[in-house]
PDB file of C-alpha atoms in Angstrom:
ATOM      1  CA  MET Z   1     209.447 -16.078 103.891  1.00 62.00           C
ATOM      2  CA  ASP Z   2     208.404 -19.700 103.724  1.00 90.00           C
ATOM      3  CA  SER Z   3     208.412 -20.508 100.013  1.00 95.00           C
ATOM      4  CA  ILE Z   4     208.075 -19.310  96.444  1.00 96.00           C
ATOM      5  CA  ARG Z   5     206.439 -21.761  94.045  1.00 96.00           C
ATOM      6  CA  THR Z   6     203.804 -22.206  91.377  1.00 95.00           C
ATOM      7  CA  LEU Z   7     200.256 -22.445  92.628  1.00 96.00           C
ATOM      8  CA  ARG Z   8     198.114 -25.523  92.900  1.00 96.00           C
ATOM      9  CA  GLU Z   9     194.588 -25.658  91.510  1.00 96.00           C
ATOM     10  CA  ASP Z  10     193.093 -25.378  95.006  1.00 96.00           C
ATOM     11  CA  GLU Z  11     194.967 -22.076  95.586  1.00 97.00           C
ATOM     12  CA  LEU Z  12     193.451 -20.181  92.649  1.00 97.00           C
ATOM     13  CA  GLU Z  13     190.755 -18.549  94.767  1.00 96.00           C
ATOM     14  CA  ASP Z  14     193.416 -17.245  97.173  1.00 97.00           C
ATOM     15  CA  SER Z  15     195.277 -15.834  94.169  1.00 97.00           C
ATOM     16  CA  ILE Z  16     192.143 -14.075  92.936  1.00 97.00           C
ATOM     17  CA  GLN Z  17     191.553 -12.597  96.392  1.00 96.00           C
ATOM     18  CA  VAL Z  18     195.158 -11.311  96.572  1.00 97.00           C
ATOM     19  CA  THR Z  19     194.603  -9.467  93.283  1.00 95.00           C
ATOM     20  CA  ALA Z  20     191.192  -8.142  94.340  1.00 96.00           C
ATOM     21  CA  THR Z  21     192.650  -6.838  97.598  1.00 95.00           C
ATOM     22  CA  ALA Z  22     195.685  -5.251  95.925  1.00 95.00           C
ATOM     23  CA  PHE Z  23     193.586  -3.380  93.375  1.00 95.00           C
ATOM     24  CA  HIS Z  24     190.592  -2.691  95.671  1.00 96.00           C
ATOM     25  CA  VAL Z  25     188.224  -4.524  93.331  1.00 94.00           C
ATOM     26  CA  PRO Z  26     185.385  -6.358  95.057  1.00 94.00           C
ATOM     27  CA  LEU Z  27     184.399  -9.560  93.251  1.00 95.00           C
ATOM     28  CA  ASP Z  28     181.189 -11.508  93.591  1.00 95.00           C
ATOM     29  CA  GLU Z  29     181.088 -15.311  93.529  1.00 96.00           C
ATOM     30  CA  GLU Z  30     180.280 -15.429  89.804  1.00 97.00           C
ATOM     31  CA  GLN Z  31     183.322 -13.290  88.945  1.00 96.00           C
ATOM     32  CA  VAL Z  32     185.587 -15.432  91.142  1.00 95.00           C
ATOM     33  CA  ASN Z  33     184.304 -18.616  89.471  1.00 96.00           C
ATOM     34  CA  GLU Z  34     184.850 -17.153  85.987  1.00 96.00           C
ATOM     35  CA  ARG Z  35     188.442 -16.233  86.823  1.00 95.00           C
ATOM     36  CA  LYS Z  36     189.078 -19.681  88.318  1.00 96.00           C
ATOM     37  CA  ARG Z  37     187.830 -21.209  85.073  1.00 95.00           C
ATOM     38  CA  ILE Z  38     190.286 -19.290  82.871  1.00 93.00           C
ATOM     39  CA  LEU Z  39     193.377 -19.150  85.112  1.00 94.00           C
ATOM     40  CA  ASP Z  40     196.171 -21.696  84.825  1.00 93.00           C
ATOM     41  CA  PRO Z  41     197.889 -22.232  88.190  1.00 94.00           C
ATOM     42  CA  ASN Z  42     201.081 -23.264  86.369  1.00 92.00           C
ATOM     43  CA  THR Z  43     201.502 -19.668  85.151  1.00 91.00           C
ATOM     44  CA  ILE Z  44     201.205 -18.112  88.617  1.00 95.00           C
ATOM     45  CA  ILE Z  45     204.104 -17.973  91.063  1.00 96.00           C
ATOM     46  CA  GLY Z  46     203.157 -17.308  94.662  1.00 97.00           C
ATOM     47  CA  LEU Z  47     205.020 -16.085  97.722  1.00 97.00           C
ATOM     48  CA  PHE Z  48     203.828 -17.967 100.789  1.00 97.00           C
ATOM     49  CA  TYR Z  49     204.424 -16.743 104.339  1.00 96.00           C
ATOM     50  CA  GLN Z  50     203.490 -19.069 107.180  1.00 95.00           C
ATOM     51  CA  GLY Z  51     201.603 -21.175 104.648  1.00 94.00           C
ATOM     52  CA  LYS Z  52     199.460 -18.272 103.377  1.00 97.00           C
ATOM     53  CA  LEU Z  53     199.637 -16.753  99.891  1.00 97.00           C
ATOM     54  CA  VAL Z  54     200.709 -13.133 100.413  1.00 96.00           C
ATOM     55  CA  SER Z  55     201.886 -12.105  96.934  1.00 97.00           C
ATOM     56  CA  LYS Z  56     201.879 -13.461  93.400  1.00 96.00           C
ATOM     57  CA  LEU Z  57     203.275 -13.028  89.934  1.00 94.00           C
ATOM     58  CA  SER Z  58     201.399 -14.064  86.795  1.00 91.00           C
ATOM     59  CA  LEU Z  59     203.489 -15.143  83.817  1.00 84.00           C
ATOM     60  CA  LEU Z  60     201.848 -14.307  80.527  1.00 80.00           C
ATOM     61  CA  PRO Z  61     202.981 -15.941  77.293  1.00 77.00           C
ATOM     62  CA  LEU Z  62     203.838 -13.326  74.685  1.00 83.00           C
ATOM     63  CA  HIS Z  63     203.868 -13.848  70.934  1.00 85.00           C
ATOM     64  CA  ILE Z  64     204.244 -11.715  67.834  1.00 88.00           C
ATOM     65  CA  TRP Z  65     203.150 -12.369  64.277  1.00 91.00           C
ATOM     66  CA  LEU Z  66     205.722 -11.878  61.496  1.00 92.00           C
ATOM     67  CA  GLY Z  67     204.974 -12.765  57.906  1.00 94.00           C
ATOM     68  CA  GLY Z  68     201.933 -14.787  58.923  1.00 94.00           C
ATOM     69  CA  GLU Z  69     203.916 -16.890  61.401  1.00 93.00           C
ATOM     70  CA  MET Z  70     203.705 -16.702  65.191  1.00 91.00           C
ATOM     71  CA  PHE Z  71     206.924 -16.364  67.201  1.00 87.00           C
ATOM     72  CA  PRO Z  72     207.312 -16.485  70.990  1.00 82.00           C
ATOM     73  CA  MET Z  73     208.927 -13.466  72.620  1.00 79.00           C
ATOM     74  CA  GLY Z  74     209.765 -12.145  76.067  1.00 70.00           C
ATOM     75  CA  GLY Z  75     210.128 -14.590  78.925  1.00 59.00           C
ATOM     76  CA  ASP Z  76     208.554 -17.384  76.887  1.00 51.00           C
ATOM     77  CA  CYS Z  77     211.619 -17.451  74.624  1.00 48.00           C
ATOM     78  CA  LEU Z  78     213.991 -17.779  77.545  1.00 50.00           C
ATOM     79  CA  CYS Z  79     211.989 -20.479  79.298  1.00 54.00           C
ATOM     80  CA  ARG Z  80     211.916 -22.632  76.186  1.00 54.00           C
ATOM     81  CA  ASN Z  81     215.571 -21.985  75.251  1.00 50.00           C
ATOM     82  CA  ILE Z  82     214.517 -20.387  71.971  1.00 51.00           C
ATOM     83  CA  ALA Z  83     216.467 -17.120  72.323  1.00 46.00           C
TER      84      ALA Z  83
END
C-alpha cells in the first residue's frame, strides 16, 4: 500500500471508473462528465497502490430534520466535534 488520502480534482475520473468496474456498470462519456460535475473530491478517500487508485470510500454528509431544524448526524457530527 502506498497511501490513503483524499482525492484531487484530476483523479475524479479514476474514481468513477473504480466504481463502474466494481459494480459492472458501463458509463459513456456523458455519464462520466455528469458525475465529475457533481462529485466533490474532498469527500472521497482513495487507496493508492503504486500510484494508482485501486479502492475508494465516499463520505456522505447525513442530516435529519427535527422540529423544522436541520441537525448533522453520523460521521458528520464526529468530524465537526458536534457529538
